[in-house]
Coordinates of C-alpha atoms and ligand atoms in Angstrom, one line a residue:
M26 CA 12.1 63.8 -14.3
E27 CA 10.6 64.6 -10.8
T28 CA 7.4 63.6 -10.6
L29 CA 5.1 66.9 -9.6
T30 CA 1.3 66.5 -8.0
I31 CA -1.7 68.5 -8.9
A32 CA -3.0 71.1 -6.3
Q33 CA -6.6 70.9 -6.0
L34 CA -8.4 74.0 -4.7
G35 CA -8.4 74.0 -1.3
N36 CA -4.7 74.1 -1.4
P37 CA -3.8 77.9 -0.3
I38 CA -0.7 78.0 -2.9
L39 CA -3.7 77.9 -5.3
R40 CA -4.7 81.3 -3.7
K41 CA -1.4 82.8 -3.7
H42 CA -0.1 85.5 -6.1
A43 CA 2.7 83.8 -7.7
A44 CA 6.4 85.6 -7.6
P45 CA 7.9 87.4 -10.6
L46 CA 11.1 84.9 -12.5
S47 CA 14.4 87.1 -13.0
A48 CA 16.3 86.5 -16.2
G49 CA 18.9 85.0 -14.7
Q50 CA 16.7 82.2 -12.8
Y51 CA 15.2 81.2 -16.0
Q52 CA 17.7 78.5 -17.3
D53 CA 18.0 77.4 -13.4
F54 CA 14.3 76.5 -13.6
A55 CA 14.6 74.4 -17.4
P56 CA 14.5 71.1 -15.7
F57 CA 11.1 71.9 -14.1
F58 CA 9.4 73.6 -16.7
K59 CA 10.0 70.2 -18.6
A60 CA 8.5 68.6 -15.8
L61 CA 5.5 71.1 -16.0
Q62 CA 5.0 70.1 -19.9
H63 CA 4.8 66.7 -19.1
K64 CA 2.7 66.8 -16.3
M65 CA 0.3 68.7 -18.3
L66 CA 0.5 66.3 -21.4
E67 CA 0.1 63.2 -19.2
H68 CA -3.7 65.1 -18.0
N69 CA -4.6 66.2 -21.5
G70 CA -4.5 69.6 -20.4
V71 CA -4.5 72.6 -23.0
G72 CA -2.6 74.6 -20.1
I73 CA -0.7 74.7 -17.0
A74 CA 0.5 77.3 -14.5
A75 CA 3.2 76.6 -12.2
P76 CA 1.7 77.3 -9.1
Q77 CA -0.9 74.4 -10.0
V78 CA 2.4 71.8 -9.2
N79 CA 3.0 73.7 -5.7
E80 CA 5.1 76.4 -8.0
S81 CA 4.6 80.0 -7.0
I82 CA 6.7 81.6 -10.0
R83 CA 4.9 83.5 -12.8
A84 CA 5.3 80.6 -15.6
F85 CA 2.8 78.5 -17.9
I86 CA 2.1 76.7 -20.4
V87 CA -0.4 77.3 -23.1
A88 CA -1.0 74.2 -25.2
S89 CA -4.4 74.9 -27.5
R90 CA -5.2 71.9 -29.8
P91 CA -8.4 70.0 -31.2
N92 CA -10.4 68.4 -28.2
P93 CA -13.8 67.0 -27.6
R94 CA -14.9 70.4 -26.5
Y95 CA -13.2 72.5 -28.9
P96 CA -13.1 70.5 -31.9
D97 CA -12.1 73.5 -34.0
A98 CA -9.6 74.7 -31.4
P99 CA -5.9 76.1 -33.1
M100 CA -3.6 73.4 -33.1
M101 CA -0.1 75.1 -31.4
E102 CA 3.1 74.2 -29.7
P103 CA 3.0 74.1 -26.1
T104 CA 4.9 77.2 -25.8
L105 CA 6.4 78.2 -22.3
M106 CA 5.3 81.8 -21.3
L107 CA 7.4 83.6 -18.3
N108 CA 6.3 86.3 -16.7
P109 CA 3.5 87.1 -18.8
E110 CA 1.0 89.7 -18.5
I111 CA -1.8 91.1 -20.7
V112 CA -1.3 94.6 -22.3
W113 CA -4.5 95.2 -24.4
A114 CA -8.2 93.2 -23.7
S115 CA -10.8 94.0 -25.9
E116 CA -14.1 95.1 -24.4
S117 CA -15.8 92.8 -26.1
M118 CA -16.2 89.4 -24.1
E119 CA -17.1 85.8 -25.0
K120 CA -18.5 83.0 -22.6
D121 CA -17.3 79.4 -23.0
W122 CA -17.5 76.5 -20.9
E123 CA -14.0 75.9 -18.9
G124 CA -12.3 72.8 -16.8
C125 CA -9.3 73.2 -14.9
L126 CA -6.9 70.7 -13.6
S127 CA -7.1 71.6 -10.0
I128 CA -11.1 71.5 -9.7
P129 CA -11.7 67.7 -11.6
G130 CA -15.4 67.1 -12.7
I131 CA -16.6 70.8 -12.2
R132 CA -17.3 72.3 -15.8
A133 CA -18.7 76.3 -16.0
L134 CA -19.3 78.7 -18.5
V135 CA -16.7 81.9 -17.9
N136 CA -16.9 85.2 -19.4
R137 CA -13.8 85.8 -21.1
H138 CA -11.9 89.0 -23.3
S139 CA -12.2 87.5 -27.2
H140 CA -9.0 89.1 -28.1
I141 CA -5.6 90.9 -26.3
E142 CA -2.1 91.4 -26.6
V143 CA 0.2 90.1 -24.7
R144 CA 3.7 89.9 -23.6
Y145 CA 5.8 87.7 -21.8
D146 CA 9.4 86.1 -21.7
T147 CA 11.2 82.9 -23.6
L148 CA 13.2 80.7 -21.7
E149 CA 16.6 82.0 -24.0
G150 CA 15.0 85.4 -22.7
K151 CA 13.3 87.2 -25.6
E152 CA 10.6 89.2 -25.1
V153 CA 7.4 88.0 -27.2
K154 CA 4.5 90.6 -28.2
T155 CA 1.4 89.0 -29.6
Q156 CA -2.0 88.7 -30.1
M157 CA -4.8 86.3 -29.1
E158 CA -8.2 85.6 -29.9
G159 CA -10.8 82.7 -29.3
F160 CA -10.2 79.2 -27.6
I161 CA -6.3 80.4 -27.0
A162 CA -7.2 83.8 -25.5
R163 CA -9.3 81.6 -23.3
I164 CA -6.5 79.6 -22.2
F165 CA -4.0 82.7 -21.4
Q166 CA -6.3 84.4 -19.3
H167 CA -7.2 81.3 -17.7
E168 CA -3.9 80.3 -16.9
L169 CA -2.7 84.4 -16.1
D170 CA -5.6 83.8 -13.4
H171 CA -3.4 81.2 -11.7
L172 CA -1.2 83.3 -11.0
N173 CA -2.8 86.1 -9.3
G174 CA -5.0 83.5 -7.4
L175 CA -7.2 83.1 -9.1
V176 CA -10.1 80.0 -10.5
F177 CA -12.3 79.9 -13.8
L178 CA -15.0 79.4 -10.6
D179 CA -14.2 83.1 -8.6
Q180 CA -15.8 83.7 -12.4
A181 CA -18.3 81.7 -13.5
E182 CA -21.8 82.9 -14.7
Ligands
K2U682 O1 -6.0 73.7 -15.5 C1 -5.6 74.4 -16.6 O2 -4.9 75.3 -16.5 C2 -5.6 73.4 -17.4 C3 -7.1 73.8 -18.4 C4 -7.1 74.6 -19.6 C5 -8.0 75.6 -20.2 C6 -8.1 76.9 -20.1 C7 -9.2 77.0 -20.3 C8 -10.5 76.4 -20.9 C9 -10.2 75.1 -20.4 C10 -9.0 75.0 -20.2 C11 -7.9 72.5 -18.2 O3 -8.5 71.6 -17.5 S1 -6.9 71.5 -19.8 C12 -8.3 70.1 -19.6 C13 -9.4 71.0 -20.9 C14 -9.0 70.7 -22.0 C15 -10.1 70.8 -23.0 C16 -11.0 71.7 -22.3 C17 -11.7 71.5 -21.3 C18 -10.4 71.4 -20.0
ZN683 ZN1 -6.7 75.7 -14.3

């Protein structure tokens, strides 16, 4: 298991537009994705994006679970999402607190779409299309920002 370090704000990689993966590459990155999930769990994260560990590719993990800040957050298996996109977003927005593994110790109120429809590929190359709301939708939007060189402070209230 390669050891990954988490890029901190100021590292230019966090400001790059990450590159899409070709389906042929998915399996090549399998060991990296294992290490990515390990890193997220090590830091009690509910999500993590590849650029945060210096890999500027369009991949992230969403792993909602109840936590002190979101005690009623849904419990979900950590889910790897490749070439993720938002295909529809609600007009309605919700403000809530966010943190970031790349900006430790800072929390901010961020406005996010309350409902989104997303699509992404699985490691096996299967396309998934699904709806998200609440905390899970928030994590998805937070991680997608990372793939587009944005961090939560950029749109904090
Ligand atoms: O830096 C990251 O992408 C991990 C973020 C994920 C996150 C997304 C939306 C709202 C909050 C966090 C976190 O730092 S993981 C740590 C964490 C866990 C639960 C609540 C707040 C922060
Ligand atoms: Zn983050």
